[in-house]
mmCIF file of C-alpha atoms in Angstrom:
data_model
loop_
_atom_site.group_PDB
_atom_site.id
_atom_site.type_symbol
_atom_site.label_atom_id
_atom_site.label_comp_id
_atom_site.label_asym_id
_atom_site.label_seq_id
_atom_site.Cartn_x
_atom_site.Cartn_y
_atom_site.Cartn_z
ATOM 1 C CA MET A 1 2.595 -34.534 16.097
ATOM 2 C CA ALA A 2 -0.729 -35.873 14.838
ATOM 3 C CA ARG A 3 0.861 -39.180 13.865
ATOM 4 C CA THR A 4 2.478 -39.453 17.308
ATOM 5 C CA LYS A 5 -0.868 -38.890 19.032
ATOM 6 C CA ASP A 6 -2.600 -41.455 16.805
ATOM 7 C CA ALA A 7 0.132 -43.993 17.486
ATOM 8 C CA SER A 8 -0.030 -43.469 21.246
ATOM 9 C CA LYS A 9 -3.828 -43.736 21.166
ATOM 10 C CA ALA A 10 -3.638 -47.012 19.246
ATOM 11 C CA GLN A 11 -1.193 -48.375 21.793
ATOM 12 C CA LYS A 12 -3.458 -47.464 24.711
ATOM 13 C CA GLU A 13 -6.586 -49.063 23.221
ATOM 14 C CA PRO A 14 -6.805 -52.773 24.091
ATOM 15 C CA GLY A 15 -6.918 -55.270 21.261
ATOM 16 C CA ARG A 16 -9.897 -57.469 20.429
ATOM 17 C CA MET A 17 -8.521 -60.481 22.287
ATOM 18 C CA LYS A 18 -7.732 -58.399 25.355
ATOM 19 C CA GLN A 19 -11.236 -56.929 25.337
ATOM 20 C CA MET A 20 -12.759 -60.402 25.143
ATOM 21 C CA TRP A 21 -10.547 -61.532 28.013
ATOM 22 C CA GLN A 22 -11.687 -58.562 30.103
ATOM 23 C CA VAL A 23 -15.322 -59.360 29.334
ATOM 24 C CA PHE A 24 -14.735 -62.989 30.313
ATOM 25 C CA GLN A 25 -13.084 -61.974 33.591
ATOM 26 C CA MET A 26 -15.945 -59.617 34.452
ATOM 27 C CA THR A 27 -18.552 -62.232 33.582
ATOM 28 C CA ARG A 28 -16.828 -64.944 35.595
ATOM 29 C CA ARG A 29 -16.666 -62.631 38.598
ATOM 30 C CA TYR A 30 -20.447 -62.140 38.665
ATOM 31 C CA ASP A 31 -21.515 -65.487 37.167
ATOM 32 C CA SER A 32 -19.500 -68.481 38.327
ATOM 33 C CA THR A 33 -21.360 -70.875 36.009
ATOM 34 C CA ALA A 34 -20.486 -68.956 32.827
ATOM 35 C CA GLN A 35 -17.072 -70.567 32.340
ATOM 36 C CA TRP A 36 -18.478 -74.087 32.692
ATOM 37 C CA LEU A 37 -21.298 -73.373 30.257
ATOM 38 C CA MET A 38 -18.768 -71.996 27.784
ATOM 39 C CA LEU A 39 -16.579 -75.084 28.207
ATOM 40 C CA LEU A 40 -19.559 -77.360 27.646
ATOM 41 C CA GLY A 41 -20.636 -75.328 24.626
ATOM 42 C CA PHE A 42 -17.146 -75.675 23.155
ATOM 43 C CA LEU A 43 -16.582 -79.383 23.871
ATOM 44 C CA ALA A 44 -19.994 -80.657 22.733
ATOM 45 C CA PRO A 45 -19.531 -79.841 19.002
ATOM 46 C CA VAL A 46 -15.923 -81.063 19.110
ATOM 47 C CA VAL A 47 -16.948 -84.436 20.534
ATOM 48 C CA VAL A 48 -19.851 -84.763 18.088
ATOM 49 C CA SER A 49 -17.678 -83.868 15.095
ATOM 50 C CA LEU A 50 -14.984 -86.300 16.195
ATOM 51 C CA GLY A 51 -17.548 -89.093 16.448
ATOM 52 C CA LEU A 52 -18.957 -88.257 13.024
ATOM 53 C CA ALA A 53 -15.437 -88.122 11.588
ATOM 54 C CA ILE A 54 -14.627 -91.607 12.855
ATOM 55 C CA TRP A 55 -17.980 -92.923 11.622
ATOM 56 C CA PHE A 56 -17.990 -91.428 8.114
ATOM 57 C CA SER A 57 -14.337 -90.834 7.182
ATOM 58 C CA GLU A 58 -13.420 -94.528 6.786
ATOM 59 C CA GLY A 59 -9.892 -93.878 8.064
ATOM 60 C CA ASN A 60 -9.196 -90.915 5.780
ATOM 61 C CA GLY A 61 -6.969 -88.589 7.842
ATOM 62 C CA PHE A 62 -7.796 -85.493 5.786
ATOM 63 C CA THR A 63 -11.546 -86.007 6.238
ATOM 64 C CA ILE A 64 -11.097 -86.543 9.978
ATOM 65 C CA ALA A 65 -9.113 -83.295 10.197
ATOM 66 C CA LEU A 66 -11.852 -81.386 8.373
ATOM 67 C CA TRP A 67 -14.504 -82.725 10.744
ATOM 68 C CA VAL A 68 -12.411 -81.808 13.802
ATOM 69 C CA VAL A 69 -11.711 -78.291 12.491
ATOM 70 C CA ALA A 70 -15.427 -77.804 11.814
ATOM 71 C CA GLY A 71 -16.211 -78.975 15.339
ATOM 72 C CA VAL A 72 -13.639 -76.614 16.868
ATOM 73 C CA LEU A 73 -14.987 -73.642 14.911
ATOM 74 C CA ALA A 74 -18.562 -74.488 15.881
ATOM 75 C CA GLY A 75 -17.485 -74.874 19.513
ATOM 76 C CA LEU A 76 -15.776 -71.480 19.500
ATOM 77 C CA LEU A 77 -18.866 -69.848 18.000
ATOM 78 C CA ILE A 78 -21.167 -71.400 20.609
ATOM 79 C CA ALA A 79 -18.799 -70.437 23.434
ATOM 80 C CA LEU A 80 -18.727 -66.823 22.223
ATOM 81 C CA VAL A 81 -22.528 -66.705 22.001
ATOM 82 C CA ILE A 82 -22.786 -68.012 25.564
ATOM 83 C CA LEU A 83 -20.201 -65.464 26.717
ATOM 84 C CA GLY A 84 -22.125 -62.620 25.103
ATOM 85 C CA ARG A 85 -25.414 -63.554 26.739
ATOM 86 C CA ARG A 86 -23.925 -64.235 30.169
ATOM 87 C CA ALA A 87 -21.888 -61.018 29.985
ATOM 88 C CA GLU A 88 -25.048 -59.041 29.205
ATOM 89 C CA ARG A 89 -26.800 -60.659 32.135
ATOM 90 C CA ALA A 90 -23.835 -59.936 34.443
ATOM 91 C CA ALA A 91 -23.788 -56.298 33.338
ATOM 92 C CA TYR A 92 -27.507 -55.923 34.048
ATOM 93 C CA SER A 93 -27.082 -57.503 37.498
ATOM 94 C CA GLN A 94 -24.700 -54.695 38.450
ATOM 95 C CA ILE A 95 -27.285 -51.952 37.823
ATOM 96 C CA GLU A 96 -30.390 -53.871 38.925
ATOM 97 C CA ASP A 97 -32.547 -52.086 41.524
ATOM 98 C CA GLN A 98 -30.845 -48.760 40.749
ATOM 99 C CA PRO A 99 -32.808 -45.753 39.441
ATOM 100 C CA GLY A 100 -32.489 -45.547 35.666
ATOM 101 C CA ALA A 101 -31.647 -49.243 35.165
ATOM 102 C CA VAL A 102 -34.632 -49.805 32.864
ATOM 103 C CA GLY A 103 -33.628 -46.753 30.845
ATOM 104 C CA ALA A 104 -30.136 -48.179 30.383
ATOM 105 C CA VAL A 105 -31.598 -51.416 29.020
ATOM 106 C CA LEU A 106 -33.938 -49.552 26.655
ATOM 107 C CA ARG A 107 -31.023 -47.493 25.388
ATOM 108 C CA SER A 108 -28.630 -50.345 24.634
ATOM 109 C CA GLY A 109 -30.362 -53.715 24.958
ATOM 110 C CA LEU A 110 -33.368 -53.583 22.633
ATOM 111 C CA ARG A 111 -33.534 -55.665 19.474
ATOM 112 C CA GLY A 112 -36.197 -57.079 17.214
ATOM 113 C CA GLY A 113 -37.557 -53.738 15.996
ATOM 114 C CA TRP A 114 -38.274 -52.244 19.434
ATOM 115 C CA VAL A 115 -37.643 -48.547 20.048
ATOM 116 C CA GLY A 116 -37.211 -47.217 23.569
ATOM 117 C CA ASN A 117 -36.005 -44.109 25.360
ATOM 118 C CA GLU A 118 -33.715 -43.952 28.364
ATOM 119 C CA MET A 119 -35.797 -41.092 29.794
ATOM 120 C CA PRO A 120 -38.969 -42.057 31.707
ATOM 121 C CA VAL A 121 -42.407 -40.780 30.735
ATOM 122 C CA ALA A 122 -43.460 -40.533 34.386
ATOM 123 C CA VAL A 123 -41.424 -40.154 37.585
ATOM 124 C CA ASN A 124 -42.271 -40.033 41.272
ATOM 125 C CA GLY A 125 -39.820 -37.485 42.648
ATOM 126 C CA LYS A 126 -40.100 -38.767 46.223
ATOM 127 C CA THR A 127 -39.573 -42.496 45.654
ATOM 128 C CA GLN A 128 -37.742 -42.323 42.281
ATOM 129 C CA ASP A 129 -40.230 -44.855 40.884
ATOM 130 C CA ALA A 130 -40.569 -44.411 37.145
ATOM 131 C CA VAL A 131 -42.452 -45.597 34.078
ATOM 132 C CA TYR A 132 -40.682 -46.028 30.746
ATOM 133 C CA ARG A 133 -42.149 -46.566 27.302
ATOM 134 C CA ALA A 134 -41.075 -48.666 24.333
ATOM 135 C CA VAL A 135 -42.744 -49.180 20.962
ATOM 136 C CA GLY A 136 -42.326 -52.243 18.788
ATOM 137 C CA ARG A 137 -44.037 -54.889 16.683
ATOM 138 C CA GLY A 138 -46.005 -55.943 19.764
ATOM 139 C CA GLY A 139 -47.476 -52.478 20.287
ATOM 140 C CA VAL A 140 -46.701 -50.096 23.147
ATOM 141 C CA ALA A 141 -44.954 -51.387 26.266
ATOM 142 C CA LEU A 142 -45.158 -49.445 29.521
ATOM 143 C CA ILE A 143 -42.438 -50.599 31.904
ATOM 144 C CA SER A 144 -42.406 -49.690 35.577
ATOM 145 C CA GLU A 145 -39.278 -49.430 37.703
ATOM 146 C CA GLY A 146 -39.917 -49.830 41.417
ATOM 147 C CA PRO A 147 -42.183 -51.897 43.696
ATOM 148 C CA ALA A 148 -45.306 -53.028 41.867
ATOM 149 C CA SER A 149 -47.539 -51.816 44.716
ATOM 150 C CA ARG A 150 -46.309 -48.255 44.191
ATOM 151 C CA THR A 151 -46.052 -48.183 40.410
ATOM 152 C CA LYS A 152 -49.400 -49.783 39.531
ATOM 153 C CA ARG A 153 -51.239 -46.472 39.584
ATOM 154 C CA MET A 154 -48.550 -44.821 37.455
ATOM 155 C CA LEU A 155 -48.830 -47.633 34.910
ATOM 156 C CA ASP A 156 -52.612 -47.345 34.805
ATOM 157 C CA ASP A 157 -52.428 -43.576 34.277
ATOM 158 C CA GLU A 158 -49.978 -43.944 31.384
ATOM 159 C CA GLN A 159 -52.079 -46.733 29.877
ATOM 160 C CA ARG A 160 -55.126 -44.475 29.844
ATOM 161 C CA LYS A 161 -53.132 -41.734 28.115
ATOM 162 C CA VAL A 162 -51.922 -44.089 25.395
ATOM 163 C CA ALA A 163 -55.391 -45.608 24.926
ATOM 164 C CA ARG A 164 -56.880 -42.131 24.527
ATOM 165 C CA ILE A 165 -54.349 -41.188 21.842
ATOM 166 C CA LEU A 166 -54.064 -44.578 20.091
ATOM 167 C CA PRO A 167 -57.180 -46.618 20.909
ATOM 168 C CA ASN A 168 -56.428 -49.400 18.400
ATOM 169 C CA VAL A 169 -52.840 -50.091 19.493
ATOM 170 C CA PRO A 170 -52.281 -52.867 22.067
ATOM 171 C CA VAL A 171 -50.588 -51.816 25.311
ATOM 172 C CA MET A 172 -48.492 -54.124 27.494
ATOM 173 C CA LEU A 173 -47.850 -53.420 31.168
ATOM 174 C CA ILE A 174 -44.532 -54.743 32.476
ATOM 175 C CA SER A 175 -43.191 -54.428 35.997
ATOM 176 C CA VAL A 176 -39.446 -54.792 36.540
ATOM 177 C CA GLY A 177 -38.413 -55.799 40.040
ATOM 178 C CA THR A 178 -38.467 -58.595 42.589
ATOM 179 C CA ASP A 179 -42.185 -58.546 43.434
ATOM 180 C CA GLU A 180 -44.554 -61.345 42.469
ATOM 181 C CA GLY A 181 -45.588 -60.920 38.854
ATOM 182 C CA SER A 182 -42.560 -58.753 38.064
ATOM 183 C CA ILE A 183 -39.642 -59.742 35.868
ATOM 184 C CA LYS A 184 -35.898 -59.453 36.381
ATOM 185 C CA LEU A 185 -34.091 -56.662 34.581
ATOM 186 C CA HIS A 186 -32.115 -59.006 32.298
ATOM 187 C CA LYS A 187 -35.347 -60.613 31.076
ATOM 188 C CA LEU A 188 -36.822 -57.346 29.788
ATOM 189 C CA PRO A 189 -35.420 -57.497 26.204
ATOM 190 C CA ALA A 190 -36.534 -61.124 25.786
ATOM 191 C CA THR A 191 -39.997 -60.333 27.166
ATOM 192 C CA LEU A 192 -40.467 -57.599 24.578
ATOM 193 C CA ARG A 193 -39.217 -59.783 21.730
ATOM 194 C CA LYS A 194 -41.642 -62.570 22.644
ATOM 195 C CA SER A 195 -44.694 -60.321 22.418
ATOM 196 C CA LYS A 196 -47.249 -61.100 19.726
ATOM 197 C CA ARG A 197 -46.769 -58.977 16.623
ATOM 198 C CA ALA A 198 -49.515 -56.441 16.044
ATOM 199 C CA LEU A 199 -47.806 -53.591 14.130
ATOM 200 C CA THR A 200 -45.812 -53.331 10.947
ATOM 201 C CA LYS A 201 -42.445 -51.538 10.852
ATOM 202 C CA PRO A 202 -43.927 -48.321 9.365
ATOM 203 C CA GLU A 203 -46.668 -48.415 12.012
ATOM 204 C CA VAL A 204 -44.070 -48.760 14.785
ATOM 205 C CA LEU A 205 -42.339 -45.597 13.565
ATOM 206 C CA ALA A 206 -45.645 -43.731 13.219
ATOM 207 C CA VAL A 207 -46.816 -44.726 16.720
ATOM 208 C CA SER A 208 -43.462 -43.792 18.255
ATOM 209 C CA ASN A 209 -43.434 -40.387 16.552
ATOM 210 C CA ARG A 210 -47.012 -39.638 17.580
ATOM 211 C CA LEU A 211 -46.420 -40.524 21.228
ATOM 212 C CA ASN A 212 -43.228 -38.473 21.337
ATOM 213 C CA SER A 213 -44.919 -35.459 19.771
ATOM 214 C CA LEU A 214 -47.817 -35.582 22.238
ATOM 215 C CA GLN A 215 -45.729 -36.199 25.338
ATOM 216 C CA SER A 216 -47.226 -33.808 27.880
ATOM 217 C CA SER A 217 -44.640 -34.014 30.654
ATOM 218 C CA LEU A 218 -41.238 -32.504 30.062
ATOM 219 C CA PRO A 219 -38.394 -35.042 30.082
ATOM 220 C CA ILE A 220 -35.938 -34.914 32.957
ATOM 221 C CA PRO A 221 -32.541 -33.703 31.731
ATOM 222 C CA LYS A 222 -29.965 -36.467 31.602
ATOM 223 C CA GLY A 223 -27.773 -36.597 34.676
ATOM 224 C CA ILE A 224 -30.214 -34.787 36.992
ATOM 225 C CA ASP A 225 -31.443 -36.629 40.060
ATOM 226 C CA PRO A 226 -35.224 -36.164 40.541
ATOM 227 C CA MET A 227 -34.681 -36.313 44.315
ATOM 228 C CA LYS A 228 -32.434 -33.234 44.148
ATOM 229 C CA ALA A 229 -34.457 -31.198 41.700
ATOM 230 C CA ARG A 230 -35.565 -27.797 42.975
ATOM 231 C CA PRO A 231 -37.952 -25.297 41.372
ATOM 232 C CA GLN A 232 -36.316 -22.165 40.039
ATOM 233 C CA ARG A 233 -37.141 -18.963 41.849
ATOM 234 C CA GLY A 234 -38.193 -15.864 40.015
ATOM 235 C CA LYS A 235 -35.773 -12.986 39.762
ATOM 236 C CA MET A 236 -36.286 -10.070 42.113
ATOM 237 C CA ARG A 237 -37.074 -6.871 40.359
#
C-alpha cells in the first residue's frame, strides 16, 4: 500500500520541465516583455559564439560545433536567469498593495545575509499599515507598508526604539508603495542588498537576536486579520 501511494504521489507531482513551463506561462501572463527578453538573452550568445567559431576555427567543423554548443548552453543559462528574475517580479506584482506583502518578501525573497520576519513589529489596526524589520550587513532596515504620509510616524517611533537599544548600529528607513520617495515591492530585496556594509556576519546575528529578545509588542498570530481582532472578555464568575 505504501508503495502504491508513493507511486501515485510521484505521478501527480509535475516534472521539472513542466514546472518551468508553468512558471514561464505565469510570467508571460503578467509580463509580456519577458519572452522577448528571454529570446534575446538566448540568441545573443549563440550569434556571438557562431561568429567567433567562424573567425577562429579556420574551417574546422569540430571546433565550430564546440563553439556553437557553448553558445547554446550560455544562451540557455542566460534565458533561465532572466526567467527567474521576471517570474519573481511577476509574483510580487500579484501581491503588491495587499496587507502582508512586505512580510512575504522578507520571508522568501531576502539574500545577501539579510534576515527578516514575515510578522510586523508595528501595526495600525484601523488602516492595516505596518512596519517590518530586517537585519543585515547594512544594519537594521525598517520597512513601512502603506502610504508614506501615514506610516512616517510609525517608522520614526520604531527608529527611536532601535536607536535606544543599539545606538551604534545604522538604521535605514524604507517605504514600500507608490508614493514619491517610496519603492516598488519587487525592488525591496535589491535595495537591501545595495546598502553599505556596516556589520559583520556575527554582528548581524547578535543584533537580530537582541532586537527579537527585546521586542515589546506581541506579534500578531499568523493568519489573523488585525481588522477583525477583538479583545477577549473576562469570564463571568
